[in-house]
Amino acid sequence: MDTKILVQSVGLGIAGFVLVMLLMPAYIKFAQKKGWVGIDIHKKEKPKVAEMGGILAIGVYLMLLLVGFLFVGNDDDISTRLLVLVLGVFIAYVVGIVDDFKSLNALAKPGFLLFASIPVIVLETYTPKPIFPFIGETRMTIVYLLLLPFVVAVPGNSMNMLDVLNGSMVGSAIIVVLAMLISLFFLPVSAIHQAILLLGGFTLLGILLGLFYYNRYPARIFNGDTGSLSVGAALGLLAVLGRIEFIILVALIPHIANSFSILGSIKGLRERRQIKERPVIVHENGLLEASSSPKAPLTLTRLILASEPLHENEIVKRIWLLTAVSGILAVFSAAIIGWWTL
Amino acid sequence: MKPRNRQFLRLAGLELFVWGSLILLLAAYNLILVPYGMHLTGTEKILADIIRFSIAGIGLVAWLGAWYALTRLILTKGLEDRIQPMKE
């Protein structure tokens, strides 16, 4: 592992954490003044919470990635990948902002997110040879190109669909990034791929830790679609740019399972307002209970709550634990890949 | 064991199923289907490709179906855990 890049990446991560921690209180005041607030429906007091914290956090992420260009200097391979990451996340960021302000329909949101993979295709920063455990490197020239837009759009939408409780998305994303960074110790990826994963990964970890402080239970800020779509898109882009598609796919199993079972149960893409039955019922005492209606969407929260009603923070801890299980499986997959390709 | 922990273990089991079966399916595709018809040319090659992709497609749909059925089963089992003490 390149120590210089590692130190620079950790530095960007610390800068991201500090900037989000320092700037967020001012942003919360600004959002409240502007009326950018949403009701926290899972609490009995129904408090009004400042919205779209992702605007600040992802803004800081993009800014720090631009600083990263100073570190990589004349290395064209790494700087091109860094540019693709910046452009891809920026596209998801714009889609998120538009969705937060104008509320895109059920097809438009994932549809527009497909565009986040355009920089990868145009600048040819992908390797159509994904690496799998017990198989090694595979050749998927045409299939890979066809699947590429979904490698970015699926994590984006999956993160968005799990951003339903205080800290659920940010906490689980932190676990996914940690699993990704630990996997780097085992994976046989080149120095170029390692550099982009370190720069993009540590910076993302820093801003997520800062955002987590304000988004954890009881939340003082909501991430908004800007936050969740961009974080998911960043993970998808890092998977492609760093050739760790399988690792990210495994680490995101709870998120993908959540969106897959929702889509399966409501039979396709539907806007939130089109879904009549709520998956979860909020009681006066603050407990959340799973709906037993066969028409209610099959969400991960509903699955966790099926056996007994729980408090919001207990459900969130279970989501993190499930993400930790998939994170361990991702690291284990990386270890198998490393051992297999020895 | 508390019902909430039992439900959590079921969900963790589902993750293990998704992970393990995904590796098995990818291995089967790469070791059996990819080499199938590789030595052929012309119409025979096209036919082999159609067969290959059809089997892969059916396998994918069957896997997604099994995944969804297991998810439904976990919901049902969880709801049964909640109803059971009330009956007693």
GROMACS .gro file of C-alpha atoms in nm:
model
  430
    1MET     CA    1   0.000   0.000   0.000
    2ASP     CA    2   0.128   0.347  -0.098
    3THR     CA    3   0.190   0.519   0.239
    4LYS     CA    4   0.191   0.868   0.087
    5ILE     CA    5  -0.156   0.826  -0.067
    6LEU     CA    6  -0.278   0.660   0.255
    7VAL     CA    7  -0.166   0.957   0.468
    8GLN     CA    8  -0.315   1.207   0.221
    9SER     CA    9  -0.643   1.014   0.213
   10VAL     CA   10  -0.666   1.001   0.593
   11GLY     CA   11  -0.591   1.376   0.595
   12LEU     CA   12  -0.880   1.441   0.354
   13GLY     CA   13  -1.104   1.224   0.571
   14ILE     CA   14  -1.016   1.421   0.886
   15ALA     CA   15  -1.069   1.748   0.696
   16GLY     CA   16  -1.412   1.622   0.580
   17PHE     CA   17  -1.512   1.527   0.935
   18VAL     CA   18  -1.400   1.859   1.083
   19LEU     CA   19  -1.563   2.070   0.808
   20VAL     CA   20  -1.900   1.892   0.833
   21MET     CA   21  -1.890   1.911   1.215
   22LEU     CA   22  -1.813   2.285   1.208
   23LEU     CA   23  -2.042   2.393   0.925
   24MET     CA   24  -2.351   2.182   0.996
   25PRO     CA   25  -2.489   2.392   1.290
   26ALA     CA   26  -2.484   2.701   1.066
   27TYR     CA   27  -2.651   2.502   0.786
   28ILE     CA   28  -2.922   2.374   1.025
   29LYS     CA   29  -3.002   2.735   1.126
   30PHE     CA   30  -3.005   2.841   0.759
   31ALA     CA   31  -3.235   2.551   0.657
   32GLN     CA   32  -3.477   2.627   0.941
   33LYS     CA   33  -3.484   2.994   0.844
   34LYS     CA   34  -3.557   2.900   0.483
   35GLY     CA   35  -3.831   2.659   0.591
   36TRP     CA   36  -3.643   2.352   0.465
   37VAL     CA   37  -3.782   2.132   0.739
   38GLY     CA   38  -3.953   1.795   0.751
   39ILE     CA   39  -4.162   1.623   1.019
   40ASP     CA   40  -3.997   1.329   1.196
   41ILE     CA   41  -4.299   1.099   1.169
   42HIS     CA   42  -4.148   0.818   1.380
   43LYS     CA   43  -4.152   1.025   1.701
   44LYS     CA   44  -4.459   1.088   1.915
   45GLU     CA   45  -4.380   1.463   1.943
   46LYS     CA   46  -4.357   1.487   1.561
   47PRO     CA   47  -4.066   1.738   1.570
   48LYS     CA   48  -3.970   1.953   1.273
   49VAL     CA   49  -3.616   1.869   1.160
   50ALA     CA   50  -3.396   2.062   0.916
   51GLU     CA   51  -3.383   1.891   0.574
   52MET     CA   52  -3.123   1.822   0.303
   53GLY     CA   53  -2.808   1.797   0.515
   54GLY     CA   54  -2.659   1.615   0.217
   55ILE     CA   55  -2.629   1.948   0.034
   56LEU     CA   56  -2.356   2.051   0.278
   57ALA     CA   57  -2.195   1.711   0.341
   58ILE     CA   58  -2.172   1.608  -0.026
   59GLY     CA   59  -2.068   1.963  -0.119
   60VAL     CA   60  -1.774   1.924   0.122
   61TYR     CA   61  -1.702   1.577  -0.025
   62LEU     CA   62  -1.685   1.713  -0.380
   63MET     CA   63  -1.468   2.005  -0.270
   64LEU     CA   64  -1.221   1.776  -0.092
   65LEU     CA   65  -1.203   1.541  -0.391
   66LEU     CA   66  -1.100   1.844  -0.598
   67VAL     CA   67  -0.827   1.909  -0.339
   68GLY     CA   68  -0.725   1.547  -0.399
   69PHE     CA   69  -0.613   1.649  -0.751
   70LEU     CA   70  -0.326   1.841  -0.587
   71PHE     CA   71  -0.206   1.516  -0.426
   72VAL     CA   72  -0.215   1.290  -0.731
   73GLY     CA   73  -0.019   1.543  -0.938
   74ASN     CA   74   0.083   1.419  -1.281
   75ASP     CA   75  -0.052   1.067  -1.249
   76ASP     CA   76  -0.305   1.064  -1.536
   77ASP     CA   77  -0.461   0.727  -1.445
   78ILE     CA   78  -0.549   0.831  -1.090
   79SER     CA   79  -0.651   1.189  -1.178
   80THR     CA   80  -0.884   1.065  -1.456
   81ARG     CA   81  -1.052   0.828  -1.210
   82LEU     CA   82  -1.078   1.107  -0.954
   83LEU     CA   83  -1.240   1.329  -1.218
   84VAL     CA   84  -1.492   1.052  -1.299
   85LEU     CA   85  -1.575   1.016  -0.929
   86VAL     CA   86  -1.627   1.393  -0.894
   87LEU     CA   87  -1.845   1.413  -1.207
   88GLY     CA   88  -2.049   1.102  -1.122
   89VAL     CA   89  -2.119   1.211  -0.764
   90PHE     CA   90  -2.198   1.563  -0.889
   91ILE     CA   91  -2.463   1.425  -1.128
   92ALA     CA   92  -2.623   1.226  -0.841
   93TYR     CA   93  -2.599   1.541  -0.624
   94VAL     CA   94  -2.789   1.747  -0.883
   95VAL     CA   95  -3.053   1.472  -0.923
   96GLY     CA   96  -3.088   1.467  -0.542
   97ILE     CA   97  -3.126   1.846  -0.516
   98VAL     CA   98  -3.390   1.849  -0.793
   99ASP     CA   99  -3.573   1.562  -0.619
  100ASP     CA  100  -3.559   1.735  -0.281
  101PHE     CA  101  -3.707   2.055  -0.419
  102LYS     CA  102  -3.936   1.929  -0.697
  103SER     CA  103  -4.002   1.563  -0.597
  104LEU     CA  104  -3.927   1.358  -0.909
  105ASN     CA  105  -4.164   1.076  -1.003
  106ALA     CA  106  -4.093   0.709  -0.932
  107LEU     CA  107  -3.936   0.645  -1.274
  108ALA     CA  108  -3.747   0.973  -1.319
  109LYS     CA  109  -3.535   0.946  -1.002
  110PRO     CA  110  -3.367   0.612  -1.079
  111GLY     CA  111  -3.376   0.701  -1.450
  112PHE     CA  112  -3.176   1.023  -1.407
  113LEU     CA  113  -2.935   0.845  -1.174
  114LEU     CA  114  -2.832   0.621  -1.465
  115PHE     CA  115  -2.657   0.930  -1.608
  116ALA     CA  116  -2.409   0.923  -1.317
  117SER     CA  117  -2.228   0.640  -1.496
  118ILE     CA  118  -2.177   0.840  -1.818
  119PRO     CA  119  -1.836   0.982  -1.709
  120VAL     CA  120  -1.714   0.625  -1.643
  121ILE     CA  121  -1.815   0.515  -1.994
  122VAL     CA  122  -1.696   0.828  -2.177
  123LEU     CA  123  -1.355   0.839  -2.006
  124GLU     CA  124  -1.324   0.457  -2.022
  125THR     CA  125  -1.227   0.419  -1.658
  126TYR     CA  126  -1.384   0.075  -1.619
  127THR     CA  127  -1.231  -0.272  -1.653
  128PRO     CA  128  -1.489  -0.521  -1.783
  129LYS     CA  129  -1.322  -0.801  -1.588
  130PRO     CA  130  -1.486  -0.815  -1.244
  131ILE     CA  131  -1.316  -1.033  -0.983
  132PHE     CA  132  -1.517  -1.298  -0.796
  133PRO     CA  133  -1.429  -1.538  -0.511
  134PHE     CA  134  -1.323  -1.890  -0.621
  135ILE     CA  135  -1.330  -1.776  -0.987
  136GLY     CA  136  -1.087  -1.487  -1.009
  137GLU     CA  137  -1.095  -1.245  -1.298
  138THR     CA  138  -1.381  -1.288  -1.546
  139ARG     CA  139  -1.433  -1.143  -1.893
  140MET     CA  140  -1.771  -0.969  -1.941
  141THR     CA  141  -1.699  -0.725  -2.226
  142ILE     CA  142  -2.056  -0.653  -2.345
  143VAL     CA  143  -2.259  -0.757  -2.040
  144TYR     CA  144  -2.044  -0.533  -1.815
  145LEU     CA  145  -2.109  -0.227  -2.029
  146LEU     CA  146  -2.483  -0.299  -2.027
  147LEU     CA  147  -2.485  -0.342  -1.648
  148LEU     CA  148  -2.258  -0.043  -1.576
  149PRO     CA  149  -2.533   0.222  -1.542
  150PHE     CA  150  -2.708   0.001  -1.284
  151VAL     CA  151  -2.387  -0.047  -1.081
  152VAL     CA  152  -2.416   0.324  -0.995
  153ALA     CA  153  -2.796   0.369  -0.997
  154VAL     CA  154  -2.882   0.062  -0.785
  155PRO     CA  155  -2.664   0.156  -0.481
  156GLY     CA  156  -2.790   0.516  -0.511
  157ASN     CA  157  -3.156   0.417  -0.501
  158SER     CA  158  -3.096   0.144  -0.241
  159MET     CA  159  -2.931   0.393  -0.005
  160ASN     CA  160  -3.221   0.630  -0.067
  161MET     CA  161  -3.479   0.361   0.015
  162LEU     CA  162  -3.309   0.275   0.347
  163ASP     CA  163  -3.285   0.639   0.458
  164VAL     CA  164  -3.608   0.608   0.657
  165LEU     CA  165  -3.499   0.626   1.021
  166ASN     CA  166  -3.256   0.850   1.212
  167GLY     CA  167  -2.902   0.741   1.128
  168SER     CA  168  -3.005   0.427   0.936
  169MET     CA  169  -2.852   0.530   0.603
  170VAL     CA  170  -2.546   0.717   0.730
  171GLY     CA  171  -2.457   0.455   0.995
  172SER     CA  172  -2.491   0.167   0.749
  173ALA     CA  173  -2.293   0.358   0.482
  174ILE     CA  174  -2.009   0.407   0.735
  175ILE     CA  175  -2.002   0.028   0.790
  176VAL     CA  176  -1.995  -0.034   0.412
  177VAL     CA  177  -1.703   0.211   0.365
  178LEU     CA  178  -1.514   0.053   0.657
  179ALA     CA  179  -1.566  -0.294   0.506
  180MET     CA  180  -1.440  -0.160   0.172
  181LEU     CA  181  -1.127  -0.008   0.328
  182ILE     CA  182  -1.048  -0.323   0.532
  183SER     CA  183  -1.096  -0.534   0.216
  184LEU     CA  184  -0.813  -0.339   0.052
  185PHE     CA  185  -0.563  -0.524   0.273
  186PHE     CA  186  -0.660  -0.854   0.106
  187LEU     CA  187  -0.748  -0.759  -0.251
  188PRO     CA  188  -0.503  -0.797  -0.538
  189VAL     CA  189  -0.588  -0.455  -0.689
  190SER     CA  190  -0.330  -0.239  -0.865
  191ALA     CA  191  -0.177   0.079  -0.713
  192ILE     CA  192  -0.402   0.296  -0.933
  193HIS     CA  193  -0.721   0.124  -0.814
  194GLN     CA  194  -0.597   0.129  -0.456
  195ALA     CA  195  -0.523   0.503  -0.475
  196ILE     CA  196  -0.873   0.597  -0.595
  197LEU     CA  197  -1.033   0.371  -0.333
  198LEU     CA  198  -0.823   0.525  -0.055
  199LEU     CA  199  -0.885   0.885  -0.166
  200GLY     CA  200  -1.256   0.839  -0.235
  201GLY     CA  201  -1.312   0.600   0.059
  202PHE     CA  202  -1.144   0.789   0.342
  203THR     CA  203  -1.290   1.124   0.232
  204LEU     CA  204  -1.637   0.967   0.221
  205LEU     CA  205  -1.581   0.811   0.565
  206GLY     CA  206  -1.485   1.152   0.708
  207ILE     CA  207  -1.791   1.338   0.583
  208LEU     CA  208  -2.020   1.047   0.680
  209LEU     CA  209  -1.886   1.048   1.038
  210GLY     CA  210  -1.952   1.422   1.058
  211LEU     CA  211  -2.302   1.382   0.912
  212PHE     CA  212  -2.369   1.089   1.145
  213TYR     CA  213  -2.317   1.309   1.452
  214TYR     CA  214  -2.613   1.525   1.348
  215ASN     CA  215  -2.830   1.257   1.183
  216ARG     CA  216  -2.813   0.992   1.458
  217TYR     CA  217  -3.113   0.943   1.691
  218PRO     CA  218  -3.266   1.193   1.773
  219ALA     CA  219  -3.181   1.356   1.439
  220ARG     CA  220  -3.105   1.727   1.413
  221ILE     CA  221  -3.074   1.703   1.034
  222PHE     CA  222  -3.222   1.484   0.761
  223ASN     CA  223  -2.990   1.386   0.475
  224GLY     CA  224  -3.247   1.437   0.200
  225ASP     CA  225  -3.230   1.260  -0.135
  226THR     CA  226  -2.923   1.475  -0.208
  227GLY     CA  227  -2.737   1.291   0.067
  228SER     CA  228  -2.861   0.936   0.017
  229LEU     CA  229  -2.847   0.928  -0.365
  230SER     CA  230  -2.497   1.082  -0.370
  231VAL     CA  231  -2.357   0.848  -0.103
  232GLY     CA  232  -2.495   0.543  -0.288
  233ALA     CA  233  -2.367   0.673  -0.623
  234ALA     CA  234  -2.021   0.734  -0.469
  235LEU     CA  235  -2.011   0.372  -0.346
  236GLY     CA  236  -2.120   0.241  -0.687
  237LEU     CA  237  -1.861   0.456  -0.866
  238LEU     CA  238  -1.585   0.345  -0.626
  239ALA     CA  239  -1.684  -0.018  -0.693
  240VAL     CA  240  -1.632   0.030  -1.068
  241LEU     CA  241  -1.326   0.259  -1.049
  242GLY     CA  242  -1.150   0.036  -0.795
  243ARG     CA  243  -1.259  -0.299  -0.945
  244ILE     CA  244  -1.433  -0.410  -0.624
  245GLU     CA  245  -1.782  -0.464  -0.767
  246PHE     CA  246  -1.840  -0.792  -0.582
  247ILE     CA  247  -1.717  -0.653  -0.247
  248ILE     CA  248  -1.952  -0.353  -0.260
  249LEU     CA  249  -2.240  -0.572  -0.381
  250VAL     CA  250  -2.198  -0.804  -0.080
  251ALA     CA  251  -2.154  -0.516   0.168
  252LEU     CA  252  -2.478  -0.364   0.035
  253ILE     CA  253  -2.690  -0.680   0.068
  254PRO     CA  254  -2.928  -0.530   0.335
  255HIS     CA  255  -2.980  -0.219   0.122
  256ILE     CA  256  -3.034  -0.410  -0.202
  257ALA     CA  257  -3.254  -0.670  -0.026
  258ASN     CA  258  -3.465  -0.383   0.116
  259SER     CA  259  -3.521  -0.219  -0.224
  260PHE     CA  260  -3.567  -0.554  -0.401
  261SER     CA  261  -3.837  -0.672  -0.158
  262ILE     CA  262  -4.011  -0.331  -0.167
  263LEU     CA  263  -4.021  -0.338  -0.549
  264GLY     CA  264  -4.136  -0.701  -0.542
  265SER     CA  265  -4.415  -0.635  -0.293
  266ILE     CA  266  -4.554  -0.320  -0.456
  267LYS     CA  267  -4.494  -0.470  -0.804
  268GLY     CA  268  -4.269  -0.211  -0.966
  269LEU     CA  269  -4.157   0.146  -0.918
  270ARG     CA  270  -4.414   0.362  -0.737
  271GLU     CA  271  -4.398   0.710  -0.588
  272ARG     CA  272  -4.433   0.722  -0.206
  273ARG     CA  273  -4.773   0.894  -0.228
  274GLN     CA  274  -4.906   0.616  -0.455
  275ILE     CA  275  -4.851   0.356  -0.181
  276LYS     CA  276  -5.168   0.354   0.030
  277GLU     CA  277  -5.063   0.113   0.307
  278ARG     CA  278  -4.779   0.212   0.543
  279PRO     CA  279  -4.531  -0.069   0.627
  280VAL     CA  280  -4.496   0.055   0.987
  281ILE     CA  281  -4.748   0.187   1.242
  282VAL     CA  282  -4.631   0.450   1.495
  283HIS     CA  283  -4.792   0.417   1.840
  284GLU     CA  284  -4.857   0.696   2.090
  285ASN     CA  285  -4.584   0.561   2.322
  286GLY     CA  286  -4.325   0.595   2.045
  287LEU     CA  287  -4.308   0.225   1.962
  288LEU     CA  288  -4.308   0.121   1.599
  289GLU     CA  289  -4.503  -0.185   1.488
  290ALA     CA  290  -4.499  -0.381   1.161
  291SER     CA  291  -4.816  -0.367   0.955
  292SER     CA  292  -4.978  -0.708   0.909
  293SER     CA  293  -5.162  -0.591   0.597
  294PRO     CA  294  -5.073  -0.805   0.293
  295LYS     CA  295  -5.080  -0.488   0.078
  296ALA     CA  296  -4.812  -0.304   0.282
  297PRO     CA  297  -4.462  -0.281   0.125
  298LEU     CA  298  -4.216  -0.544   0.240
  299THR     CA  299  -3.944  -0.320   0.387
  300LEU     CA  300  -3.644  -0.421   0.598
  301THR     CA  301  -3.787  -0.216   0.887
  302ARG     CA  302  -4.114  -0.412   0.866
  303LEU     CA  303  -3.921  -0.741   0.859
  304ILE     CA  304  -3.721  -0.642   1.169
  305LEU     CA  305  -4.040  -0.534   1.348
  306ALA     CA  306  -4.247  -0.838   1.249
  307SER     CA  307  -4.176  -1.028   1.574
  308GLU     CA  308  -4.241  -0.739   1.816
  309PRO     CA  309  -4.275  -0.358   1.826
  310LEU     CA  310  -3.950  -0.168   1.892
  311HIS     CA  311  -3.823   0.187   1.942
  312GLU     CA  312  -3.673   0.367   1.642
  313ASN     CA  313  -3.316   0.358   1.778
  314GLU     CA  314  -3.342  -0.020   1.842
  315ILE     CA  315  -3.450  -0.082   1.481
  316VAL     CA  316  -3.162   0.133   1.353
  317LYS     CA  317  -2.912  -0.068   1.563
  318ARG     CA  318  -3.047  -0.385   1.401
  319ILE     CA  319  -3.003  -0.235   1.054
  320TRP     CA  320  -2.641  -0.154   1.144
  321LEU     CA  321  -2.589  -0.506   1.279
  322LEU     CA  322  -2.726  -0.657   0.957
  323THR     CA  323  -2.494  -0.427   0.758
  324ALA     CA  324  -2.206  -0.538   0.982
  325VAL     CA  325  -2.287  -0.903   0.894
  326SER     CA  326  -2.278  -0.820   0.522
  327GLY     CA  327  -1.962  -0.612   0.582
  328ILE     CA  328  -1.792  -0.914   0.740
  329LEU     CA  329  -1.905  -1.128   0.443
  330ALA     CA  330  -1.757  -0.862   0.210
  331VAL     CA  331  -1.420  -0.870   0.391
  332PHE     CA  332  -1.433  -1.250   0.390
  333SER     CA  333  -1.501  -1.242   0.014
  334ALA     CA  334  -1.199  -1.013  -0.030
  335ALA     CA  335  -0.985  -1.257   0.170
  336ILE     CA  336  -1.102  -1.547  -0.051
  337ILE     CA  337  -1.025  -1.345  -0.366
  338GLY     CA  338  -0.679  -1.260  -0.230
  339TRP     CA  339  -0.606  -1.621  -0.137
  340TRP     CA  340  -0.744  -1.757  -0.468
  341THR     CA  341  -0.534  -1.526  -0.684
  342LEU     CA  342  -0.208  -1.591  -0.496
  343MET     CA  343  -3.450  -1.671   2.275
  344LYS     CA  344  -3.630  -1.338   2.243
  345PRO     CA  345  -3.854  -1.316   1.932
  346ARG     CA  346  -3.665  -1.003   1.818
  347ASN     CA  347  -3.333  -1.192   1.826
  348ARG     CA  348  -3.484  -1.490   1.645
  349GLN     CA  349  -3.610  -1.254   1.374
  350PHE     CA  350  -3.267  -1.090   1.350
  351LEU     CA  351  -3.101  -1.432   1.305
  352ARG     CA  352  -3.348  -1.517   1.027
  353LEU     CA  353  -3.252  -1.195   0.846
  354ALA     CA  354  -2.880  -1.260   0.896
  355GLY     CA  355  -2.944  -1.612   0.757
  356LEU     CA  356  -3.107  -1.455   0.452
  357GLU     CA  357  -2.790  -1.250   0.397
  358LEU     CA  358  -2.581  -1.567   0.416
  359PHE     CA  359  -2.814  -1.734   0.165
  360VAL     CA  360  -2.783  -1.441  -0.078
  361TRP     CA  361  -2.403  -1.434  -0.044
  362GLY     CA  362  -2.346  -1.811  -0.069
  363SER     CA  363  -2.591  -1.873  -0.351
  364LEU     CA  364  -2.455  -1.575  -0.546
  365ILE     CA  365  -2.102  -1.720  -0.532
  366LEU     CA  366  -2.232  -2.065  -0.633
  367LEU     CA  367  -2.433  -1.924  -0.924
  368LEU     CA  368  -2.142  -1.715  -1.051
  369ALA     CA  369  -1.909  -2.015  -1.022
  370ALA     CA  370  -2.157  -2.237  -1.209
  371TYR     CA  371  -2.196  -1.973  -1.482
  372ASN     CA  372  -1.822  -1.929  -1.525
  373LEU     CA  373  -1.718  -2.292  -1.500
  374ILE     CA  374  -2.006  -2.457  -1.688
  375LEU     CA  375  -2.189  -2.208  -1.907
  376VAL     CA  376  -1.906  -1.982  -2.027
  377PRO     CA  377  -1.696  -2.267  -2.178
  378TYR     CA  378  -2.011  -2.419  -2.333
  379GLY     CA  379  -1.997  -2.387  -2.712
  380MET     CA  380  -1.669  -2.194  -2.708
  381HIS     CA  381  -1.515  -2.415  -2.977
  382LEU     CA  382  -1.817  -2.376  -3.210
  383THR     CA  383  -1.854  -2.133  -3.502
  384GLY     CA  384  -2.133  -1.985  -3.718
  385THR     CA  385  -2.495  -2.092  -3.658
  386GLU     CA  386  -2.395  -2.353  -3.400
  387LYS     CA  387  -2.219  -2.082  -3.199
  388ILE     CA  388  -2.528  -1.857  -3.212
  389LEU     CA  389  -2.745  -2.150  -3.101
  390ALA     CA  390  -2.506  -2.229  -2.816
  391ASP     CA  391  -2.512  -1.863  -2.707
  392ILE     CA  392  -2.895  -1.860  -2.707
  393ILE     CA  393  -2.900  -2.177  -2.493
  394ARG     CA  394  -2.634  -2.034  -2.260
  395PHE     CA  395  -2.810  -1.703  -2.202
  396SER     CA  396  -3.151  -1.876  -2.168
  397ILE     CA  397  -3.019  -2.103  -1.891
  398ALA     CA  398  -2.849  -1.805  -1.723
  399GLY     CA  399  -3.173  -1.603  -1.745
  400ILE     CA  400  -3.385  -1.886  -1.602
  401GLY     CA  401  -3.128  -1.935  -1.325
  402LEU     CA  402  -3.134  -1.564  -1.239
  403VAL     CA  403  -3.515  -1.549  -1.226
  404ALA     CA  404  -3.527  -1.869  -1.013
  405TRP     CA  405  -3.269  -1.723  -0.773
  406LEU     CA  406  -3.455  -1.393  -0.738
  407GLY     CA  407  -3.779  -1.587  -0.688
  408ALA     CA  408  -3.623  -1.800  -0.411
  409TRP     CA  409  -3.482  -1.486  -0.245
  410TYR     CA  410  -3.822  -1.313  -0.249
  411ALA     CA  411  -4.004  -1.626  -0.125
  412LEU     CA  412  -3.759  -1.652   0.168
  413THR     CA  413  -3.814  -1.284   0.252
  414ARG     CA  414  -4.193  -1.340   0.259
  415LEU     CA  415  -4.143  -1.647   0.478
  416ILE     CA  416  -3.931  -1.445   0.726
  417LEU     CA  417  -4.211  -1.186   0.752
  418THR     CA  418  -4.472  -1.460   0.810
  419LYS     CA  419  -4.256  -1.635   1.073
  420GLY     CA  420  -4.195  -1.303   1.251
  421LEU     CA  421  -4.566  -1.219   1.256
  422GLU     CA  422  -4.639  -1.570   1.392
  423ASP     CA  423  -4.387  -1.508   1.675
  424ARG     CA  424  -4.579  -1.193   1.767
  425ILE     CA  425  -4.924  -1.352   1.751
  426GLN     CA  426  -4.828  -1.674   1.934
  427PRO     CA  427  -4.795  -1.536   2.293
  428MET     CA  428  -5.128  -1.355   2.253
  429LYS     CA  429  -5.300  -1.686   2.168
  430GLU     CA  430  -5.149  -1.855   2.473
   0.00000   0.00000   0.00000
